[in-house]
Coordinates of N, CA, C and O and ligand atoms in Angstrom, one line a residue:
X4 N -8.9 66.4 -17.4 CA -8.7 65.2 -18.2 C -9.9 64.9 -19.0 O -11.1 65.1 -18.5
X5 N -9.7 64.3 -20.3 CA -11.0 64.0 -20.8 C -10.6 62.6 -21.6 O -9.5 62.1 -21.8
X6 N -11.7 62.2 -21.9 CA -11.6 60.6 -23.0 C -11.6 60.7 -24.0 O -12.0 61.6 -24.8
X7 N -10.9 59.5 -24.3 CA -10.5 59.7 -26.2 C -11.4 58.2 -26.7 O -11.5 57.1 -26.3
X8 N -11.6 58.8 -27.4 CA -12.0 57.1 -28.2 C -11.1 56.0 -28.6 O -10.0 56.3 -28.8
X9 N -11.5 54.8 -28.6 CA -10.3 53.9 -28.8 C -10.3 53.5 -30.4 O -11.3 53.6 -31.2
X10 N -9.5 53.3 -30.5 CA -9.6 52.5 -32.6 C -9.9 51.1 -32.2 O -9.4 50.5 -31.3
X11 N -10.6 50.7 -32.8 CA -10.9 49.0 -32.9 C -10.6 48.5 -33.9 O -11.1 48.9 -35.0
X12 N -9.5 47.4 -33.8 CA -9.3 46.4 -35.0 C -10.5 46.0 -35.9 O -11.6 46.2 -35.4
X13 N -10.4 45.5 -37.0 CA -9.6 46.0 -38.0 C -9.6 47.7 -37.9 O -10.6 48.3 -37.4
X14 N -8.4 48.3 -38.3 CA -8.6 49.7 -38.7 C -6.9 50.0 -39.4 O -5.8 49.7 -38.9
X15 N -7.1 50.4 -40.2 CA -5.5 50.2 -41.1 C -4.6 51.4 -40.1 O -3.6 51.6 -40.8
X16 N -4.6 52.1 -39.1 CA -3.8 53.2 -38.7 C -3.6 51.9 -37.8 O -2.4 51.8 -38.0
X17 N -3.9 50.9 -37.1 CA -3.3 49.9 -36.3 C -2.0 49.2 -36.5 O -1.3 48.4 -35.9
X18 N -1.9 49.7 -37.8 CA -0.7 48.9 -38.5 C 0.2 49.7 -38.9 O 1.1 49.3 -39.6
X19 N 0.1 51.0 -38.4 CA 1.4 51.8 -38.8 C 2.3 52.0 -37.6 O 2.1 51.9 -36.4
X20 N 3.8 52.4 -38.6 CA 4.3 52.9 -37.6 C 4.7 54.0 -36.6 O 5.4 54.7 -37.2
X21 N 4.5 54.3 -35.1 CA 4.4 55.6 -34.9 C 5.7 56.4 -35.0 O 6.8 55.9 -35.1
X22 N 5.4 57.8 -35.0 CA 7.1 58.2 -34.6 C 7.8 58.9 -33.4 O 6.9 59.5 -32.9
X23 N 8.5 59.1 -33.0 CA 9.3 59.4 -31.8 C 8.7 60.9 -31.7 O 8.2 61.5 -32.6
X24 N 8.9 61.3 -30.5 CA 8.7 62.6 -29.9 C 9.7 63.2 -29.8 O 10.7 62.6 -29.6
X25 N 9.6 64.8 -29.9 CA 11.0 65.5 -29.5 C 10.8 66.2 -28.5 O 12.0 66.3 -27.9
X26 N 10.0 66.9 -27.8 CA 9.7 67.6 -26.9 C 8.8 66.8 -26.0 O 8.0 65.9 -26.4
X27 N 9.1 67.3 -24.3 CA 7.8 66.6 -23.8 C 7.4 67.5 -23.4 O 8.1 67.8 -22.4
X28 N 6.4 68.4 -23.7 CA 5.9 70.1 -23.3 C 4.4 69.8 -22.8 O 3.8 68.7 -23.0
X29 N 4.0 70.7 -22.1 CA 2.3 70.9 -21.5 C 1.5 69.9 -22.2 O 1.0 68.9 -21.8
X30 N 1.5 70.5 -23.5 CA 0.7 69.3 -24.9 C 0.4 68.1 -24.9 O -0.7 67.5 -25.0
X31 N 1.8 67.5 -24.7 CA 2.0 66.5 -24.4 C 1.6 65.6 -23.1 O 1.1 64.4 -22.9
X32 N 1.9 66.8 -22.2 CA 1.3 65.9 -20.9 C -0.1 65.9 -21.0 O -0.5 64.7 -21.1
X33 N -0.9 66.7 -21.1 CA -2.4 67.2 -21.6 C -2.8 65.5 -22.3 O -3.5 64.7 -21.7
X34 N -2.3 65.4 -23.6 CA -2.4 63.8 -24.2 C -2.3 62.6 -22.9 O -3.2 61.8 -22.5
X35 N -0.9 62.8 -22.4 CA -0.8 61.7 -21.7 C -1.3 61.8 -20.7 O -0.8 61.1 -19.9
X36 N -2.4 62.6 -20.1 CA -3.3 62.5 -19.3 C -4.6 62.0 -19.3 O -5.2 61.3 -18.5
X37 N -5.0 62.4 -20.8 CA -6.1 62.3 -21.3 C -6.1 60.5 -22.0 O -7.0 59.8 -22.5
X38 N -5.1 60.5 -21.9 CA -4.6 58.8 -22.4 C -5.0 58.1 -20.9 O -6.1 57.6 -20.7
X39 N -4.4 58.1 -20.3 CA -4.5 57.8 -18.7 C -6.2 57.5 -18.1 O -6.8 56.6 -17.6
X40 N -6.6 59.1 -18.6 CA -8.1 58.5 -18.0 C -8.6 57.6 -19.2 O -8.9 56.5 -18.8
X41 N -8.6 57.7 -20.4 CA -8.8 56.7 -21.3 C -9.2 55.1 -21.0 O -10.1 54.3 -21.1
X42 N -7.5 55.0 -20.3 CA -7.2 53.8 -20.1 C -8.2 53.2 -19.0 O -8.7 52.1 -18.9
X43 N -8.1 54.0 -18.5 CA -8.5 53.9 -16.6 C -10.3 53.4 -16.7 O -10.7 52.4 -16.1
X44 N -11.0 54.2 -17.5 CA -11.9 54.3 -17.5 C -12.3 52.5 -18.7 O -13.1 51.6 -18.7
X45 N -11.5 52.9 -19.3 CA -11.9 51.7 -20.0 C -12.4 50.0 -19.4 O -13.4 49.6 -19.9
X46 N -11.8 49.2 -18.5 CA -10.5 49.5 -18.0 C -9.4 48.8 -18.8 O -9.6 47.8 -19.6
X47 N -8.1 49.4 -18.7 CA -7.0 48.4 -19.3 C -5.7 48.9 -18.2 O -5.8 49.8 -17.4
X48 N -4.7 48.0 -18.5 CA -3.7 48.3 -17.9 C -2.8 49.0 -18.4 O -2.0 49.6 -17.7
X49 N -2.7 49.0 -20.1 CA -1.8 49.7 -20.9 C -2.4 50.4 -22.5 O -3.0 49.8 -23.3
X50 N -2.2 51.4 -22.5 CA -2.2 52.2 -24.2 C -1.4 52.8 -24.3 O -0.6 53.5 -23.6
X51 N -1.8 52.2 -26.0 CA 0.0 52.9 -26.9 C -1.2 54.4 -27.4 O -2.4 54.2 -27.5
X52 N -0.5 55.7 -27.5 CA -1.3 56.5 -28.6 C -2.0 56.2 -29.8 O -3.1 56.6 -30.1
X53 N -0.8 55.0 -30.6 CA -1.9 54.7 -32.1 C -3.7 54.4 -31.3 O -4.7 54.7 -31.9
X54 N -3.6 53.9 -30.2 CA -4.9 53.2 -29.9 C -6.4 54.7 -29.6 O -7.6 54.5 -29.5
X55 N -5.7 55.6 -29.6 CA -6.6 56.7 -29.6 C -6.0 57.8 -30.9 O -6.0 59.0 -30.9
X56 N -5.6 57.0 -31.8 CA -5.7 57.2 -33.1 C -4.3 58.5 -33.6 O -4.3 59.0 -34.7
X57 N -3.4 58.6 -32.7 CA -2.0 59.4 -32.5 C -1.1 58.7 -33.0 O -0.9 57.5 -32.7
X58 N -0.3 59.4 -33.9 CA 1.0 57.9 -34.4 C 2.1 58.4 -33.9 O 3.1 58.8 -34.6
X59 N 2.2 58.6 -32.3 CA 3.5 59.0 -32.0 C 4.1 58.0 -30.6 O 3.4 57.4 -29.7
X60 N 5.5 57.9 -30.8 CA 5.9 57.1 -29.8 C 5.5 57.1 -28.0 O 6.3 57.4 -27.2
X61 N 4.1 56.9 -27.8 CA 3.9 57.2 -26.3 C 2.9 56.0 -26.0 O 2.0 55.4 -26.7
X62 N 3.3 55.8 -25.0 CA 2.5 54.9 -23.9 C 2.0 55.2 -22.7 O 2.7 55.9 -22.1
X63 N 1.1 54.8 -22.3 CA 0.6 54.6 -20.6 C 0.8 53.6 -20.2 O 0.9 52.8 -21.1
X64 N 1.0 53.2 -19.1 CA 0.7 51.7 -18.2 C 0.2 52.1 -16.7 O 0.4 53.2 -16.1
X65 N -0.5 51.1 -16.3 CA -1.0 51.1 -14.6 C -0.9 49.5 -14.3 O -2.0 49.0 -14.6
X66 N -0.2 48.7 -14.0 CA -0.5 47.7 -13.4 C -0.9 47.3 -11.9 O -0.8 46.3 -11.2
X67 N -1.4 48.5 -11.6 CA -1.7 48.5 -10.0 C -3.1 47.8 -9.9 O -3.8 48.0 -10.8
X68 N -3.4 47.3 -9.1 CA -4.7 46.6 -8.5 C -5.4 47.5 -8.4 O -5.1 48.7 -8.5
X69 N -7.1 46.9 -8.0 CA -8.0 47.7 -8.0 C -8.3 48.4 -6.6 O -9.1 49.3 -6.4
X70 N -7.7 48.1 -6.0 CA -7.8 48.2 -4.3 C -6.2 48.2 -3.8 O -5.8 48.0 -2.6
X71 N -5.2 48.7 -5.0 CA -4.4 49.7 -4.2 C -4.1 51.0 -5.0 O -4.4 51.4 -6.1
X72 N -3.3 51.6 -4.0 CA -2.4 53.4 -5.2 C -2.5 53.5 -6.2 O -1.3 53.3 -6.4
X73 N -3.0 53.8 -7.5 CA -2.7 54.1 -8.6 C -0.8 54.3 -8.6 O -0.1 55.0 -7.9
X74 N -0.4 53.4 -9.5 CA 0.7 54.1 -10.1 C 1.4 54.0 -11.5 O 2.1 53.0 -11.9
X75 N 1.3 55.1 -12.0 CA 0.5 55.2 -13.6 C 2.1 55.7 -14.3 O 2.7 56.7 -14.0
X76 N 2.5 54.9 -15.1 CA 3.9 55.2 -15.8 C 3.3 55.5 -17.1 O 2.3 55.3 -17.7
X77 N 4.6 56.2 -17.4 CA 4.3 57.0 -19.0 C 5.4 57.0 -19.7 O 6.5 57.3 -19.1
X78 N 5.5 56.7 -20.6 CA 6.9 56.2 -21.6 C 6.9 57.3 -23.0 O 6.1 57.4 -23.9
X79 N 7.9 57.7 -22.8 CA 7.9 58.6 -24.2 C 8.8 58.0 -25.0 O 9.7 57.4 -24.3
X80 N 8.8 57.9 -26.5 CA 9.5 56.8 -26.7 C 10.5 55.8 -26.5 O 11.8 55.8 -26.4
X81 N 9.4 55.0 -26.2 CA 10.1 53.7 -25.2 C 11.2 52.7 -26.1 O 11.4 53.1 -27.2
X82 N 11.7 51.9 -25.8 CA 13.5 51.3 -25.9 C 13.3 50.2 -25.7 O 13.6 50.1 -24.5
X83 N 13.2 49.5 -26.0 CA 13.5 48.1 -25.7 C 14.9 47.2 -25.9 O 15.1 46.3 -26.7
X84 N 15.7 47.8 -24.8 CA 16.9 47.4 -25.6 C 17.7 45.7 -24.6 O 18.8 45.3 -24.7
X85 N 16.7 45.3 -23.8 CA 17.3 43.8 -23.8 C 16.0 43.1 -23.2 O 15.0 43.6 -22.6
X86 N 16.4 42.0 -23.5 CA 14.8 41.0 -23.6 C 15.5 39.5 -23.2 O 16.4 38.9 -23.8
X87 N 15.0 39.1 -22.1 CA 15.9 37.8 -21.6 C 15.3 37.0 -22.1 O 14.2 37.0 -22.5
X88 N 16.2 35.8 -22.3 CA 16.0 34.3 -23.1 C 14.7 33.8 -22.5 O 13.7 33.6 -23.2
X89 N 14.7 33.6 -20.9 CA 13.6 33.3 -20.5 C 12.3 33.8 -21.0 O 12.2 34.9 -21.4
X90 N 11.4 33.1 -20.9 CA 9.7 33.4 -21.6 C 8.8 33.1 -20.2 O 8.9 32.5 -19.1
X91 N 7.9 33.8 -20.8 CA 6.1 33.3 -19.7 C 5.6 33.8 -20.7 O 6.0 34.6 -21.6
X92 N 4.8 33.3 -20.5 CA 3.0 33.2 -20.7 C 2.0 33.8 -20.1 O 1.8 33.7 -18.9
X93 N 1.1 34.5 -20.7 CA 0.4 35.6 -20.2 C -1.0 35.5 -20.9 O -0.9 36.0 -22.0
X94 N -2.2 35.1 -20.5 CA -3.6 35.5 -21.5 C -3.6 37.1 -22.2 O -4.1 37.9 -21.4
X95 N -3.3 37.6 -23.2 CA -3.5 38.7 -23.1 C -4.8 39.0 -24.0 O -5.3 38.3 -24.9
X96 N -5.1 40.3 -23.7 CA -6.0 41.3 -24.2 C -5.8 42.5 -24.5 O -5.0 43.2 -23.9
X97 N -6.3 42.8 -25.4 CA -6.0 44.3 -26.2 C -7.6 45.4 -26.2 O -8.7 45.1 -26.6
X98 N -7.0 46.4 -25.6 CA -8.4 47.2 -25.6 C -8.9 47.9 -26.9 O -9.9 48.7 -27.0
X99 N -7.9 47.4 -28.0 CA -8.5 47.6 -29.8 C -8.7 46.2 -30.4 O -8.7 46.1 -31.6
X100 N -9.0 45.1 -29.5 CA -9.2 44.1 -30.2 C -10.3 43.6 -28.7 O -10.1 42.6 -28.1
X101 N -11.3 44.5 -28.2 CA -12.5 43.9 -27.2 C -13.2 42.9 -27.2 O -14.0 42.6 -28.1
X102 N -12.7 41.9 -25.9 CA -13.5 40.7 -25.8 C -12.6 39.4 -26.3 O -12.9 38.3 -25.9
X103 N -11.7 39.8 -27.0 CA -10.8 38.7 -27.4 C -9.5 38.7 -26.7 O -8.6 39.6 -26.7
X104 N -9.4 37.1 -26.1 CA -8.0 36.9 -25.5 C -7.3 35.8 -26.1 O -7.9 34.9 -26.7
X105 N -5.8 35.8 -25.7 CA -5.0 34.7 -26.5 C -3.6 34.4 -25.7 O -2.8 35.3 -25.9
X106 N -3.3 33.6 -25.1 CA -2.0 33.0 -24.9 C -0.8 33.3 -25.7 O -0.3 32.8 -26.8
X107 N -0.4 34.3 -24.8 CA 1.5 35.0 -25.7 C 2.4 34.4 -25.1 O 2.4 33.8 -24.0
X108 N 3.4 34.6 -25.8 CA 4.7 34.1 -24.9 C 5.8 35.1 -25.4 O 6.1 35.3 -26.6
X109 N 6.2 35.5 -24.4 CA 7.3 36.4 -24.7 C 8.1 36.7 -23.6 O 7.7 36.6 -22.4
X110 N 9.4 37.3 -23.9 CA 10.2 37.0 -22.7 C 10.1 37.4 -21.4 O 9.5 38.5 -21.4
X111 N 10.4 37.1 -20.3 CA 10.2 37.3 -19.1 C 10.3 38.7 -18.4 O 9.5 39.3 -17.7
X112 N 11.7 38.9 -19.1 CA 12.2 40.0 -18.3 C 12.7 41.4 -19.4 O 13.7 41.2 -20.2
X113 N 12.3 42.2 -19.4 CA 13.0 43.2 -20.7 C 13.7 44.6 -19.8 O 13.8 44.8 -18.6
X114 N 14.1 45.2 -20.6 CA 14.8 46.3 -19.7 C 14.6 47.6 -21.1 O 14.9 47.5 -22.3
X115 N 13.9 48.8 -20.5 CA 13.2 49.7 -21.0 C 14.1 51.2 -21.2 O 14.8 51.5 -20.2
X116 N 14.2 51.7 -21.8 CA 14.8 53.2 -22.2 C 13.8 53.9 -22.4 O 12.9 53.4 -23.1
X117 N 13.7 55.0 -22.0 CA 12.2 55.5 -22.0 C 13.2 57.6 -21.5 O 14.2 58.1 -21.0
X118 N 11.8 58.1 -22.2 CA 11.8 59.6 -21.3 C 10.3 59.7 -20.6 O 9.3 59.4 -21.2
X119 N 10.1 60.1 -19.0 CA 9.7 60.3 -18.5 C 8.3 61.6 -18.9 O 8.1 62.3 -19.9
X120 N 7.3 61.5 -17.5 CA 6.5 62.8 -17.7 C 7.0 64.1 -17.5 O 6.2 65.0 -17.8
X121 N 8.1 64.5 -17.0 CA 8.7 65.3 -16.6 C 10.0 65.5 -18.0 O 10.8 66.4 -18.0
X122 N 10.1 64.6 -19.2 CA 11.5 64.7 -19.8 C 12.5 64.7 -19.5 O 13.5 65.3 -19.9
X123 N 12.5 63.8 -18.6 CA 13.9 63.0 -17.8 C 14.1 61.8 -18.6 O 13.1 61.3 -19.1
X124 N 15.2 61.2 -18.9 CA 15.6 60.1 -19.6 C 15.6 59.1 -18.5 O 15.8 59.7 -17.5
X125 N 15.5 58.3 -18.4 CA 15.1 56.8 -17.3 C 15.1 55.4 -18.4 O 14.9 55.4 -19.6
X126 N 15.3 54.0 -17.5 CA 15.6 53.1 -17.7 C 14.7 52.5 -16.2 O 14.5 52.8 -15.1
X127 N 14.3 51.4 -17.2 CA 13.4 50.8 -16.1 C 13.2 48.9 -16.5 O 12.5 48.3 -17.4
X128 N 14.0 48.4 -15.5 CA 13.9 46.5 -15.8 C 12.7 45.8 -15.1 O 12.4 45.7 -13.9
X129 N 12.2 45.6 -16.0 CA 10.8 45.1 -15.7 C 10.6 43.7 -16.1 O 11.2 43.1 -17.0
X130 N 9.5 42.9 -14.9 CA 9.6 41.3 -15.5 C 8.5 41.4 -15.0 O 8.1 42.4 -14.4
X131 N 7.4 39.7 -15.5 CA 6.4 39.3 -15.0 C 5.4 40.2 -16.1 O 5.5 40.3 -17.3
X132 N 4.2 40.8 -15.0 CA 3.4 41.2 -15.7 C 3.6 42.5 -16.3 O 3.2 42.8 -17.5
X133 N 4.4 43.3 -15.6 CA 5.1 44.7 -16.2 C 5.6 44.3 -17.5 O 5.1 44.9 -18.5
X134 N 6.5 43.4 -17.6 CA 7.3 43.1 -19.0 C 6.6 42.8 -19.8 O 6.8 43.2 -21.0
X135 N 5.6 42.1 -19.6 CA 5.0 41.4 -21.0 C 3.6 42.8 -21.5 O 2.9 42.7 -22.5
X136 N 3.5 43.7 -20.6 CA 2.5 45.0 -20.8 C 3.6 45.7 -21.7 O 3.2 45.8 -22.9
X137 N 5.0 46.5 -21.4 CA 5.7 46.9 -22.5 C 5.8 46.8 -23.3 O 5.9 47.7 -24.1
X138 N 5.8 45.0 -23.6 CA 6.0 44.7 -24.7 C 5.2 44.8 -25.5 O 5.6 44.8 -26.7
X139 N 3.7 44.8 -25.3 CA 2.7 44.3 -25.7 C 2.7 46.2 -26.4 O 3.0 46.6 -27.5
X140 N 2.6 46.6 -25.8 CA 2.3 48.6 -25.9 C 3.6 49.3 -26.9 O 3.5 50.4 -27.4
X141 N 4.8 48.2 -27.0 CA 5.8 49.1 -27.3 C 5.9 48.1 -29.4 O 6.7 48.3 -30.3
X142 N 4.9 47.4 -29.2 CA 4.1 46.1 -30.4 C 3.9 47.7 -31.1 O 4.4 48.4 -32.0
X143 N 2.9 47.8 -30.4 CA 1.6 49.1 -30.9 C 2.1 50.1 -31.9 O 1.6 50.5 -32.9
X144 N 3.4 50.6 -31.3 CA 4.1 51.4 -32.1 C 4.8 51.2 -33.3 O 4.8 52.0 -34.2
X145 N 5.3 50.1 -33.1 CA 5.4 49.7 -34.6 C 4.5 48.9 -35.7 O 4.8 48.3 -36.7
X146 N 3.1 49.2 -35.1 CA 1.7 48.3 -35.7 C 1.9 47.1 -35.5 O 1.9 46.5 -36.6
X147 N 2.2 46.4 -34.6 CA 2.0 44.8 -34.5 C 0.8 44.7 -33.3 O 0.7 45.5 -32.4
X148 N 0.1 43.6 -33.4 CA -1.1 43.4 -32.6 C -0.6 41.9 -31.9 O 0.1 41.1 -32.6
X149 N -0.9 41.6 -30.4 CA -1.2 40.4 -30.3 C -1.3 39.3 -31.1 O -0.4 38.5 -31.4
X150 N -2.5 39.3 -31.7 CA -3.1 38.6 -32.5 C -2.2 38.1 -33.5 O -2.5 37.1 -34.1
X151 N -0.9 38.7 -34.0 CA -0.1 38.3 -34.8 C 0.8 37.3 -34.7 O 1.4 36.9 -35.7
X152 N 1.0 37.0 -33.4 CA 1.5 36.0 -32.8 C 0.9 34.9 -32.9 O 1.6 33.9 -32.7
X153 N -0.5 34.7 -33.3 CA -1.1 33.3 -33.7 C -0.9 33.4 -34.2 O -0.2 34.3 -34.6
X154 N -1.6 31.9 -35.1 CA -1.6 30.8 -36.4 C -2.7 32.2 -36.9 O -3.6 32.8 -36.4
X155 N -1.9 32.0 -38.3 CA -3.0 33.1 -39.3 C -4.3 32.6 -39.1 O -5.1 33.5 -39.3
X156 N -4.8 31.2 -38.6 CA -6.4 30.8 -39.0 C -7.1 31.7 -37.3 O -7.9 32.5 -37.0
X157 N -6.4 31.1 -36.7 CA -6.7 31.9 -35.1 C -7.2 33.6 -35.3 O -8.2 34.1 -34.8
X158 N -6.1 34.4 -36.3 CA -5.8 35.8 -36.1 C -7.0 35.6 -36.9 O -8.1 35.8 -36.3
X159 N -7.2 35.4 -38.2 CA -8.6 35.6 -39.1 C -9.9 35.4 -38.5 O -10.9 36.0 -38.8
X160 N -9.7 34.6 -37.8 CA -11.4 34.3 -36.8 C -11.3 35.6 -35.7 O -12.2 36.4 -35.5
X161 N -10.4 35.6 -35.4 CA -10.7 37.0 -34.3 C -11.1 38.3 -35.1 O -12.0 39.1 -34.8
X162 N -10.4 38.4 -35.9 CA -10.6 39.6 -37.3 C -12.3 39.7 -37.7 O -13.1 40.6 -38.0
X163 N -12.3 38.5 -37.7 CA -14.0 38.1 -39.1 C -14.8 38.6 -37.7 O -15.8 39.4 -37.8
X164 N -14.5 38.0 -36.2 CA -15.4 38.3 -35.2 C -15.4 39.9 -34.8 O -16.3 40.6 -34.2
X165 N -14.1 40.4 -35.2 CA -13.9 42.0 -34.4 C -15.2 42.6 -36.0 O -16.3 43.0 -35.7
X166 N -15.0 42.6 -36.8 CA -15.9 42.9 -38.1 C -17.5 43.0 -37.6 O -18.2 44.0 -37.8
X167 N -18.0 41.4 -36.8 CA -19.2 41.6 -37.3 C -19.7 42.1 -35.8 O -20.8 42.3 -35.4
X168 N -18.4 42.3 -35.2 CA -19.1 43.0 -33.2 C -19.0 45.0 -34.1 O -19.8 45.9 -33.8
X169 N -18.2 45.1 -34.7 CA -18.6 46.4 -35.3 C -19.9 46.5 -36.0 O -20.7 47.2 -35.4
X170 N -20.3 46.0 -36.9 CA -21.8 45.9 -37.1 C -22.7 46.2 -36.3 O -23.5 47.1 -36.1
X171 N -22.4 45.0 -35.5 CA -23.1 44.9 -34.0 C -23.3 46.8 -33.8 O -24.1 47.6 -34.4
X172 N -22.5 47.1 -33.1 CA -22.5 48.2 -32.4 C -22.9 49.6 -33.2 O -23.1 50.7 -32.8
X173 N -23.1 49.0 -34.5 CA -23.4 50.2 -35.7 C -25.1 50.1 -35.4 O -25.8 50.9 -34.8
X174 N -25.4 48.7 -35.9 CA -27.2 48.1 -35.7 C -27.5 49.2 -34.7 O -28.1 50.2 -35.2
X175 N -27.2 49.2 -33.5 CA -27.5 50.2 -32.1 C -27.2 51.1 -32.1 O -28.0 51.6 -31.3
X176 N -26.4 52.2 -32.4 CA -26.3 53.5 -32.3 C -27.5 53.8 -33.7 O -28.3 54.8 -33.4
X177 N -27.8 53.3 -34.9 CA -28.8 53.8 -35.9 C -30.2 53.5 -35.4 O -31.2 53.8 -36.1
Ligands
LIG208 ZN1 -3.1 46.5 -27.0

């Protein structure tokens, strides 16, 4: 397995949308491995592909604790096909927008269509913190960020701040 770089907002490939997979072959797992340690190492709980710069419908997730089992799901183009009335609230964070968090709200409970690492078709009803990670990762693929869910003046301050932490980090590598 090896690491991928992440894209950091602003970056216009953040805003596209990805496309579906047809095969899930060696290649593919090879990616979604290499996605995994990505994630892992970063740390985050979830990446979509766009986030290491791939515009195709795949995801990682780990919502496992730090001090138990790894158990690392993989979504090949994932489904979102029901989303309950109920809502929660979640601080979230995005590992292409570092250092910035924001209060989402979105529904509680969703229920997922997905193909497996193996290319098995599966369905998976997820609530709590699982659901609002899907949702957040399955955003990604159609280029929607967190961040869009604020007030435009909120989303522009985090924007103007992701801008000058790039600077930042340019100053130091020259
Ligand atoms: Zn994200």
């Amino acid at each position: 397995m090896s690491k991928k770089k992440i894209v950091i907002e602003p970056d216009p490939i953040l805003r596209k949308k990805s496309v579906p997979l047809d095969t899930v072959d060696d290649n593919l797992r090879k990616l979604m491995d290499d996605m995994l340690d990505t994630m892992y190492a970063a740390p985050g709980i979830g990446l979509a592909a766009v986030q290491v710069g791939i515009l195709k419908r795949l995801v990682v997730i780990d919502i496992s604790k730090e001090n138990e089992k790894k158990k690392p799901i993989f979504l090949v183009n994932p489904k979102i096909v029901l989303r309950s009335k109920k809502t929660s609230i979640y601080e979230e964070g995005c590992l292409s927008l570092p250092g910035h968090f924001a209060e989402i709200e979105r529904p509680k409970e969703c229920e997922v269509n997905y193909i497996d690492y193996h290319g098995k078709e599966r369905k998976l009803k997820a609530k709590g913190l699982l659901s609002t990670c899907i949702q957040h990762e399955v955003d990604h693929l159609d280029g929607v960020l967190f961040v869009d869910y604020l007030s435009k003046l909120k989303r522009d301050m985090i924007i103007k701040k992701l801008v000058r932490q790039k600077k930042e980090i340019g100053k130091i590598v020259i």
